[in-house]
Short mmCIF file of C-alpha atoms and ligand atoms in Angstrom, two decimals:
data_model
loop_
_atom_site.label_atom_id
_atom_site.label_comp_id
_atom_site.label_asym_id
_atom_site.label_seq_id
_atom_site.Cartn_x
_atom_site.Cartn_y
_atom_site.Cartn_z
CA MET A 1 -22.67 3.87 8.63
CA GLY A 2 -21.88 5.90 11.73
CA ARG A 3 -22.79 8.80 13.94
CA ARG A 4 -22.16 12.20 12.52
CA ILE A 5 -19.54 14.29 14.36
CA ALA A 6 -19.12 16.93 11.83
CA ASP A 7 -17.92 19.65 14.38
CA VAL A 8 -14.62 17.87 14.83
CA SER A 9 -13.83 16.99 11.36
CA THR A 10 -12.79 18.73 8.00
CA PRO A 11 -14.07 17.83 4.86
CA ALA A 12 -11.70 16.38 2.03
CA ARG A 13 -10.13 19.21 0.28
CA LEU A 14 -7.48 20.19 -2.26
CA ALA A 15 -4.58 22.44 -1.45
CA GLY A 16 -4.80 25.96 -3.09
CA PRO A 17 -2.26 27.17 -5.69
CA GLY A 18 1.14 27.18 -4.14
CA GLU A 19 -0.16 26.35 -0.65
CA GLY A 20 2.51 24.45 1.54
CA LEU A 21 1.97 21.52 3.94
CA GLY A 22 -0.13 22.79 6.88
CA PRO A 23 0.00 21.36 10.41
CA ASP A 24 -2.77 18.84 9.63
CA GLU A 25 -0.71 17.05 6.92
CA LEU A 26 2.56 17.35 9.07
CA ALA A 27 0.65 15.68 11.83
CA LEU A 28 -0.11 12.69 9.64
CA ALA A 29 3.38 12.84 8.00
CA THR A 30 5.09 12.45 11.40
CA ARG A 31 2.84 9.63 12.51
CA ASN A 32 3.10 7.54 9.37
CA HIS A 33 6.17 7.09 7.50
CA GLY A 34 7.67 5.92 4.25
CA LEU A 35 10.22 3.44 3.22
CA PRO A 36 13.78 5.05 2.96
CA LEU A 37 14.36 4.25 -0.59
CA GLU A 38 17.66 2.72 0.06
CA ALA A 39 15.97 -0.04 1.99
CA MET A 40 14.78 -1.40 -1.36
CA ARG A 41 18.05 -3.15 -1.48
CA TYR A 42 16.60 -5.77 0.73
CA ASP A 43 14.30 -8.31 -0.75
CA VAL A 44 12.22 -8.38 2.50
CA THR A 45 11.94 -4.94 4.38
CA PRO A 46 13.67 -5.16 7.66
CA PRO A 47 11.27 -4.47 10.77
CA GLY A 48 10.72 -0.59 11.35
CA LEU A 49 11.65 0.27 7.61
CA HIS A 50 8.37 -0.82 6.05
CA TYR A 51 5.96 2.12 5.39
CA VAL A 52 3.20 2.77 7.84
CA LEU A 53 -0.19 4.23 7.30
CA THR A 54 -2.91 4.40 10.00
CA HIS A 55 -5.98 6.53 9.83
CA TYR A 56 -6.68 6.75 13.47
CA ASP A 57 -4.75 5.45 16.61
CA ILE A 58 -2.72 2.29 16.86
CA PRO A 59 -4.92 0.07 19.20
CA HIS A 60 -3.45 -0.79 22.44
CA VAL A 61 -3.72 -4.62 22.77
CA LEU A 62 -3.17 -5.63 26.28
CA ASP A 63 -4.04 -9.10 26.40
CA GLU A 64 -3.51 -10.85 23.03
CA ALA A 65 -4.94 -14.13 24.49
CA ALA A 66 -8.38 -12.48 25.01
CA TRP A 67 -8.44 -11.21 21.15
CA ARG A 68 -11.33 -12.82 19.32
CA LEU A 69 -11.76 -12.77 15.54
CA THR A 70 -15.37 -13.40 14.58
CA VAL A 71 -16.73 -14.72 11.43
CA ASN A 72 -20.42 -14.05 11.11
CA GLY A 73 -23.20 -12.75 9.14
CA ARG A 74 -24.74 -14.84 6.17
CA VAL A 75 -22.86 -17.90 7.37
CA ARG A 76 -24.17 -21.60 8.46
CA ARG A 77 -21.76 -21.62 11.50
CA ALA A 78 -20.36 -18.37 13.40
CA LEU A 79 -16.73 -18.69 14.40
CA SER A 80 -14.87 -17.11 17.28
CA LEU A 81 -11.09 -17.60 17.11
CA SER A 82 -8.38 -16.59 19.11
CA PRO A 83 -4.97 -15.98 17.79
CA ALA A 84 -3.70 -19.11 19.21
CA GLN A 85 -6.40 -21.22 17.64
CA LEU A 86 -5.66 -19.49 14.31
CA ARG A 87 -2.04 -20.88 14.71
CA THR A 88 -3.33 -24.36 14.83
CA TYR A 89 -4.41 -24.22 11.16
CA PRO A 90 -1.99 -25.08 8.40
CA ALA A 91 0.10 -21.85 7.94
CA VAL A 92 0.83 -20.15 4.58
CA THR A 93 3.55 -17.65 4.12
CA THR A 94 3.36 -15.33 1.22
CA ARG A 95 5.77 -12.53 0.19
CA VAL A 96 3.83 -9.47 -0.55
CA THR A 97 4.59 -5.84 -1.44
CA LEU A 98 2.20 -3.37 -0.03
CA GLU A 99 1.50 0.07 -1.42
CA CYS A 100 -0.77 2.76 -0.15
CA ALA A 101 -3.25 3.94 -2.64
CA GLY A 102 -2.29 7.53 -2.04
CA ASN A 103 1.54 6.92 -2.79
CA GLY A 104 2.80 9.87 -4.78
CA ARG A 105 -0.13 12.14 -4.06
CA ALA A 106 2.02 15.03 -2.65
CA LEU A 107 3.63 15.50 -6.26
CA LEU A 108 0.06 15.97 -7.92
CA THR A 109 -1.25 19.47 -8.66
CA PRO A 110 -3.54 20.31 -7.16
CA ARG A 111 -2.42 18.25 -4.19
CA PRO A 112 -5.07 16.28 -2.34
CA VAL A 113 -4.73 17.32 1.37
CA SER A 114 -3.86 14.01 3.15
CA GLN A 115 -0.91 11.94 4.07
CA PRO A 116 1.79 13.66 1.88
CA TRP A 117 3.49 10.67 0.23
CA LEU A 118 6.28 11.41 -2.43
CA VAL A 119 6.68 7.88 -3.58
CA GLU A 120 8.02 5.87 -0.63
CA ALA A 121 4.65 4.37 0.71
CA VAL A 122 5.66 0.76 -0.12
CA GLY A 123 7.25 -2.06 1.52
CA THR A 124 7.75 -5.97 1.25
CA ALA A 125 7.21 -8.69 3.89
CA ASP A 126 6.71 -12.32 4.23
CA TRP A 127 3.39 -12.52 5.86
CA THR A 128 2.16 -15.62 7.56
CA GLY A 129 -1.33 -16.79 8.49
CA VAL A 130 -4.46 -18.67 7.53
CA PRO A 131 -6.03 -18.34 4.17
CA LEU A 132 -9.23 -16.38 4.50
CA ARG A 133 -11.01 -18.95 2.21
CA VAL A 134 -10.20 -21.75 4.89
CA LEU A 135 -12.18 -19.79 7.54
CA LEU A 136 -14.96 -18.81 5.15
CA ARG A 137 -15.43 -22.33 4.14
CA GLU A 138 -15.52 -23.51 7.73
CA ALA A 139 -18.16 -20.82 8.52
CA GLY A 140 -20.00 -21.59 5.30
CA ALA A 141 -21.32 -18.62 3.26
CA ARG A 142 -25.04 -18.91 2.77
CA PRO A 143 -26.60 -18.47 -0.67
CA GLY A 144 -26.85 -15.00 -1.65
CA ALA A 145 -23.84 -13.85 0.03
CA VAL A 146 -21.94 -11.14 -1.92
CA ASP A 147 -19.55 -9.13 0.04
CA VAL A 148 -17.27 -9.86 3.13
CA VAL A 149 -16.61 -7.03 5.60
CA PHE A 150 -13.43 -6.67 7.61
CA THR A 151 -13.51 -4.59 10.82
CA GLY A 152 -10.44 -3.45 12.51
CA ALA A 153 -10.48 -2.55 16.36
CA ASP A 154 -9.39 1.05 15.54
CA HIS A 155 -11.99 3.83 15.71
CA GLY A 156 -12.19 7.57 14.60
CA VAL A 157 -13.90 10.26 12.77
CA GLU A 158 -13.49 10.86 9.08
CA ARG A 159 -15.15 13.60 7.31
CA GLY A 160 -17.70 14.10 10.03
CA VAL A 161 -18.49 10.09 10.39
CA GLU A 162 -17.57 8.35 13.42
CA GLN A 163 -16.59 4.81 12.41
CA ASP A 164 -14.51 1.74 12.95
CA TYR A 165 -11.92 1.25 10.16
CA ARG A 166 -13.99 -1.27 7.83
CA ARG A 167 -13.42 -2.45 4.35
CA SER A 168 -14.90 -5.14 2.21
CA LEU A 169 -14.08 -7.73 -0.51
CA PRO A 170 -16.53 -9.34 -3.03
CA LEU A 171 -17.11 -12.83 -2.04
CA PRO A 172 -15.39 -14.44 -5.24
CA ILE A 173 -12.04 -12.66 -4.17
CA ALA A 174 -12.33 -13.29 -0.38
CA THR A 175 -12.98 -17.08 -1.15
CA GLY A 176 -10.58 -17.25 -4.17
CA ASP A 177 -7.02 -18.63 -4.20
CA ASP A 178 -5.36 -16.25 -6.64
CA PRO A 179 -4.62 -14.20 -4.97
CA GLU A 180 -4.98 -16.02 -1.67
CA VAL A 181 -6.04 -13.72 1.00
CA LEU A 182 -4.60 -14.22 4.26
CA VAL A 183 -5.51 -13.51 7.84
CA ALA A 184 -1.99 -12.91 9.08
CA TYR A 185 -0.53 -13.18 12.65
CA ALA A 186 3.13 -12.99 11.64
CA MET A 187 5.58 -10.57 9.66
CA ASN A 188 8.90 -11.68 8.46
CA GLY A 189 8.79 -14.72 10.85
CA GLY A 190 8.03 -12.72 14.02
CA PRO A 191 4.69 -11.33 15.58
CA LEU A 192 3.01 -8.64 13.96
CA PRO A 193 4.28 -5.29 15.31
CA PRO A 194 1.71 -3.05 16.84
CA GLN A 195 1.70 -0.68 13.87
CA HIS A 196 1.37 -3.36 11.34
CA GLY A 197 -1.89 -4.73 12.89
CA SER A 198 -1.16 -6.87 15.92
CA PRO A 199 -2.40 -9.59 16.66
CA LEU A 200 -4.22 -10.19 13.31
CA ARG A 201 -4.46 -8.43 9.86
CA LEU A 202 -5.81 -8.98 6.45
CA VAL A 203 -3.18 -9.35 3.58
CA VAL A 204 -4.76 -9.14 -0.04
CA PRO A 205 -1.81 -9.68 -2.45
CA GLY A 206 -1.92 -7.28 -5.40
CA TRP A 207 -4.47 -4.78 -3.71
CA TYR A 208 -3.61 -1.27 -2.71
CA GLY A 209 -3.15 -0.63 1.15
CA MET A 210 -6.56 0.32 2.15
CA ALA A 211 -7.71 -3.42 1.70
CA GLN A 212 -5.19 -4.62 4.05
CA VAL A 213 -7.38 -4.29 7.33
CA LYS A 214 -5.13 -4.13 10.35
CA TRP A 215 -6.18 -5.19 13.92
CA LEU A 216 -8.75 -7.36 12.41
CA ARG A 217 -11.48 -8.38 14.94
CA ASP A 218 -14.49 -9.26 12.77
CA ILE A 219 -15.25 -10.74 9.36
CA THR A 220 -19.01 -10.24 8.42
CA VAL A 221 -20.53 -11.95 5.29
CA LEU A 222 -23.29 -9.87 3.80
CA ASP A 223 -26.03 -10.52 1.13
CA THR A 224 -26.16 -6.68 0.17
CA PRO A 225 -23.17 -4.68 -1.19
CA PHE A 226 -21.07 -3.05 1.53
CA THR A 227 -21.49 0.78 1.42
CA GLY A 228 -19.41 1.72 4.25
CA PHE A 229 -17.13 4.89 4.28
CA GLN A 230 -13.87 3.52 3.45
CA GLN A 231 -15.77 1.60 0.47
CA SER A 232 -18.27 4.13 -0.94
CA VAL A 233 -16.89 7.56 0.17
CA ALA A 234 -13.22 7.28 0.52
CA TYR A 235 -11.18 5.31 -1.93
CA ARG A 236 -13.01 6.28 -4.95
CA ILE A 237 -11.36 7.64 -8.20
CA ARG A 238 -13.24 10.83 -8.84
CA GLN A 239 -12.83 14.31 -10.66
CA ASP A 240 -15.76 15.84 -8.77
CA PRO A 241 -16.77 15.31 -5.24
CA GLU A 242 -20.46 14.33 -6.26
CA GLU A 243 -19.42 11.48 -8.57
CA VAL A 244 -20.00 7.90 -7.52
CA GLY A 245 -16.53 7.16 -8.76
CA GLU A 246 -14.64 3.93 -9.55
CA PRO A 247 -13.31 1.91 -6.82
CA VAL A 248 -9.72 1.64 -6.04
CA THR A 249 -8.72 -1.97 -6.22
CA LEU A 250 -5.36 -3.46 -7.83
CA ILE A 251 -1.87 -1.92 -7.59
CA ALA A 252 -0.86 -0.09 -10.94
CA PRO A 253 2.63 -0.87 -12.11
CA ARG A 254 5.47 1.21 -10.52
CA ALA A 255 9.29 1.03 -10.64
CA LEU A 256 11.55 2.77 -8.16
CA LEU A 257 15.20 3.40 -8.08
CA ILE A 258 17.46 3.60 -5.14
CA PRO A 259 18.75 7.09 -5.48
CA PRO A 260 22.50 6.40 -6.17
CA GLY A 261 25.63 8.03 -4.63
CA PHE A 262 25.12 10.04 -1.53
CA PRO A 263 22.55 12.86 -0.83
CA ASP A 264 22.73 16.63 0.05
CA PHE A 265 21.25 16.81 3.54
CA MET A 266 18.49 19.45 2.62
CA SER A 267 17.77 19.18 -1.04
CA ARG A 268 18.52 15.43 -1.13
CA THR A 269 20.12 15.77 -4.63
CA ARG A 270 22.48 12.96 -5.19
CA VAL A 271 26.22 13.16 -5.70
CA VAL A 272 28.17 10.51 -7.79
CA ALA A 273 31.55 10.36 -9.15
CA PRO A 274 32.12 10.05 -12.92
CA GLY A 275 32.41 6.47 -14.30
CA THR A 276 30.04 3.54 -14.11
CA VAL A 277 27.33 3.79 -11.73
CA ALA A 278 25.46 0.73 -10.72
CA VAL A 279 21.84 1.83 -10.66
CA GLU A 280 19.23 -0.62 -8.86
CA GLY A 281 15.67 -0.56 -7.64
CA ARG A 282 12.35 -2.51 -7.48
CA ALA A 283 9.33 -2.95 -9.77
CA TRP A 284 5.80 -4.42 -9.03
CA SER A 285 2.29 -4.34 -10.24
CA GLY A 286 -0.82 -6.08 -8.77
CA ARG A 287 -2.48 -6.23 -12.14
CA ALA A 288 -0.10 -8.65 -13.87
CA PRO A 289 3.32 -9.60 -13.38
CA VAL A 290 6.06 -6.91 -14.52
CA ALA A 291 7.18 -7.62 -17.98
CA ALA A 292 9.71 -4.83 -18.61
CA VAL A 293 11.61 -2.18 -16.77
CA GLU A 294 13.37 0.69 -18.50
CA VAL A 295 15.72 3.60 -17.28
CA SER A 296 16.20 6.99 -18.56
CA THR A 297 19.38 9.10 -17.67
CA ASP A 298 18.20 12.24 -19.43
CA ASP A 299 15.09 13.25 -17.70
CA GLY A 300 12.81 10.85 -19.90
CA GLN A 301 14.12 11.55 -23.37
CA ALA A 302 15.80 8.36 -24.19
CA TRP A 303 14.82 5.06 -22.50
CA HIS A 304 17.05 1.89 -21.99
CA PRO A 305 16.05 -1.58 -20.96
CA ALA A 306 16.98 -2.51 -17.51
CA GLU A 307 18.01 -5.98 -16.40
CA LEU A 308 14.98 -7.60 -14.56
CA GLU A 309 15.52 -10.37 -12.19
CA PRO A 310 12.81 -13.25 -12.01
CA ASP A 311 10.38 -13.43 -9.41
CA HIS A 312 11.96 -16.39 -7.64
CA GLY A 313 8.61 -17.66 -6.99
CA HIS A 314 7.24 -14.53 -5.43
CA ARG A 315 4.35 -13.39 -7.79
CA TRP A 316 3.02 -10.85 -5.22
CA ALA A 317 6.52 -9.18 -4.28
CA TRP A 318 8.54 -6.50 -5.97
CA ARG A 319 11.14 -7.74 -8.41
CA ARG A 320 14.88 -6.28 -8.58
CA TRP A 321 16.23 -4.64 -11.53
CA SER A 322 19.53 -3.21 -12.34
CA PHE A 323 21.21 -0.94 -14.87
CA LEU A 324 24.72 0.33 -15.42
CA TRP A 325 24.99 3.92 -16.02
CA SER A 326 28.15 5.74 -17.43
CA ALA A 327 28.10 9.09 -15.51
CA VAL A 328 29.64 12.21 -17.01
CA PRO A 329 30.14 15.30 -14.79
CA GLY A 330 27.25 17.58 -14.79
CA ASP A 331 23.44 17.38 -13.94
CA HIS A 332 21.31 14.56 -14.62
CA VAL A 333 17.83 13.24 -13.78
CA LEU A 334 17.46 9.52 -13.46
CA SER A 335 14.08 7.96 -14.04
CA VAL A 336 12.72 4.43 -14.40
CA ARG A 337 9.24 2.92 -15.47
CA ALA A 338 7.62 -0.43 -15.51
CA ARG A 339 5.26 -2.16 -17.85
CA ASP A 340 3.36 -5.12 -16.60
CA GLY A 341 2.09 -8.05 -18.73
CA ALA A 342 -1.38 -6.77 -19.16
CA GLY A 343 0.26 -3.61 -21.00
CA ASN A 344 -0.15 -1.39 -18.03
CA THR A 345 2.48 1.40 -18.08
CA GLN A 346 3.41 4.38 -16.05
CA PRO A 347 2.54 7.86 -17.35
CA ALA A 348 4.94 10.72 -17.91
CA GLU A 349 2.09 12.97 -17.22
CA GLN A 350 -0.26 11.72 -14.57
CA PRO A 351 -3.96 11.57 -14.78
CA TRP A 352 -5.51 13.47 -11.77
CA ASN A 353 -8.14 12.48 -9.24
CA ARG A 354 -9.40 14.02 -6.15
CA GLY A 355 -7.95 11.51 -3.68
CA GLY A 356 -4.69 11.23 -5.60
CA PHE A 357 -5.32 7.51 -5.63
CA ALA A 358 -3.53 4.83 -7.80
CA ASN A 359 -1.08 7.31 -9.54
CA ASN A 360 2.04 5.85 -10.81
CA LEU A 361 3.88 8.83 -12.34
CA VAL A 362 7.50 8.07 -13.43
CA GLN A 363 9.90 8.64 -10.62
CA ARG A 364 12.61 11.71 -11.18
CA VAL A 365 15.98 11.60 -9.27
CA PRO A 366 18.14 14.59 -9.69
CA VAL A 367 21.64 13.64 -9.61
CA PHE A 368 24.88 15.75 -9.83
CA CYS A 369 27.82 14.09 -11.27
CA ARG A 370 30.98 15.90 -9.79
CA ALA A 371 34.26 16.52 -11.51
CA PRO A 372 36.90 13.68 -11.23
CA ALA A 373 38.93 13.87 -7.91
N1 MTE B 1 -7.62 -1.16 10.95
C1 MTE B 1 -7.03 -0.46 9.91
N2 MTE B 1 -6.36 -0.98 8.81
C2 MTE B 1 -5.79 -0.42 7.82
C3 MTE B 1 -5.78 1.01 8.03
C4 MTE B 1 -6.08 1.77 9.20
O1 MTE B 1 -6.16 2.90 9.20
N3 MTE B 1 -6.84 0.96 10.01
N4 MTE B 1 -4.98 1.66 7.04
C5 MTE B 1 -5.07 1.09 5.61
C6 MTE B 1 -4.09 1.79 4.69
S1 MTE B 1 -4.54 3.11 3.95
C7 MTE B 1 -2.93 1.24 4.48
S2 MTE B 1 -1.93 1.92 3.20
C8 MTE B 1 -2.25 -0.01 4.99
C9 MTE B 1 -0.89 0.07 5.41
O2 MTE B 1 -0.30 -1.00 6.02
P1 MTE B 1 0.96 -0.82 7.05
O3 MTE B 1 0.96 0.23 7.89
O4 MTE B 1 1.15 -2.19 7.50
O5 MTE B 1 2.09 -0.75 5.78
O6 MTE B 1 -3.08 -0.41 5.99
C10 MTE B 1 -4.45 -0.30 5.80
N5 MTE B 1 -5.26 -1.10 6.96
MO1 MO B 2 -3.24 3.75 2.21
#
């Protein structure tokens, strides 16, 4: 799996009672960044506003023409393809909402010490590339193949293990067409930015962020289940460190609202004037299409149906919803929750796990409605 370099690495841990963010979490929080929630107004997140999460360093790719994506392992014919060669295949563009599996983890108690997301680790882009199944068909997976492993060009140490960033998908998902996994070379019609995986990345619609391998340089077909660090150690739902745990896979439903009015600089409490306030936001689920969105203006006591826009043919993208609120002077807490077609919902009290993965607690937005002018 990788060389052990325990001396430079800290184990996964939980914050103690009342422990604030330390320099380690602050260092992650300043390198990585979330989506400013007001950017949910755009169907497609403008460049630079999409959330970013990178475990190690962003690789410096000097010469894109020299990049090779290899497809090897249990295949009849190994491939080695440049980004220019990949562009000669029929291109597919899919609008996909990505969300980090650790989104919301900083709100958990106890807090898993890691990238301290509140709720903003999300973004939506039009990804263009070649369907993975086309490349795997060309290479020809041999009988007995079970997993497909994706290796990024970035390298680091995690919990004492030196490693490349590496994740796998079961063969039926890698070769499936619903969702259709892409080897993407473009984002929103332009080249991939360095932080989003230039020159090539994997896009797995409906799956949490860890599956979306950036700086993709190698695809290996295995006849045994992949047990790499990001598959078997990280990204498992566990209560105890000793548990094998359940793998993190598809995105649980979540709705977020664009905080209305204007913010206080430090508390970020919102200020609105009395009267009708148009509240809007986005909702998504990787498990089934979103079926309903509800809004509460009294901190989750009463729930009212929101207007949910159709998906406009974009099954894997967030959907816009809206709600008219008659604001009266005073303090309020606005919330929103989504339910998907498979009956998955958002909890008012979040079940906990050590990594803080796949949580989807209902968002709370404090709003102060000031007296009329
Ligand atoms: N090679 C590589 N791919 C990676 C990562 C990484 O650190 N290295 N981080 C993953 C995680 S945890 C997330 S949430 C998504 C974030 O994708 P984005 O930065 O394009 O939003 O990338 C995934 N792909
Ligand atoms: Mo992530």
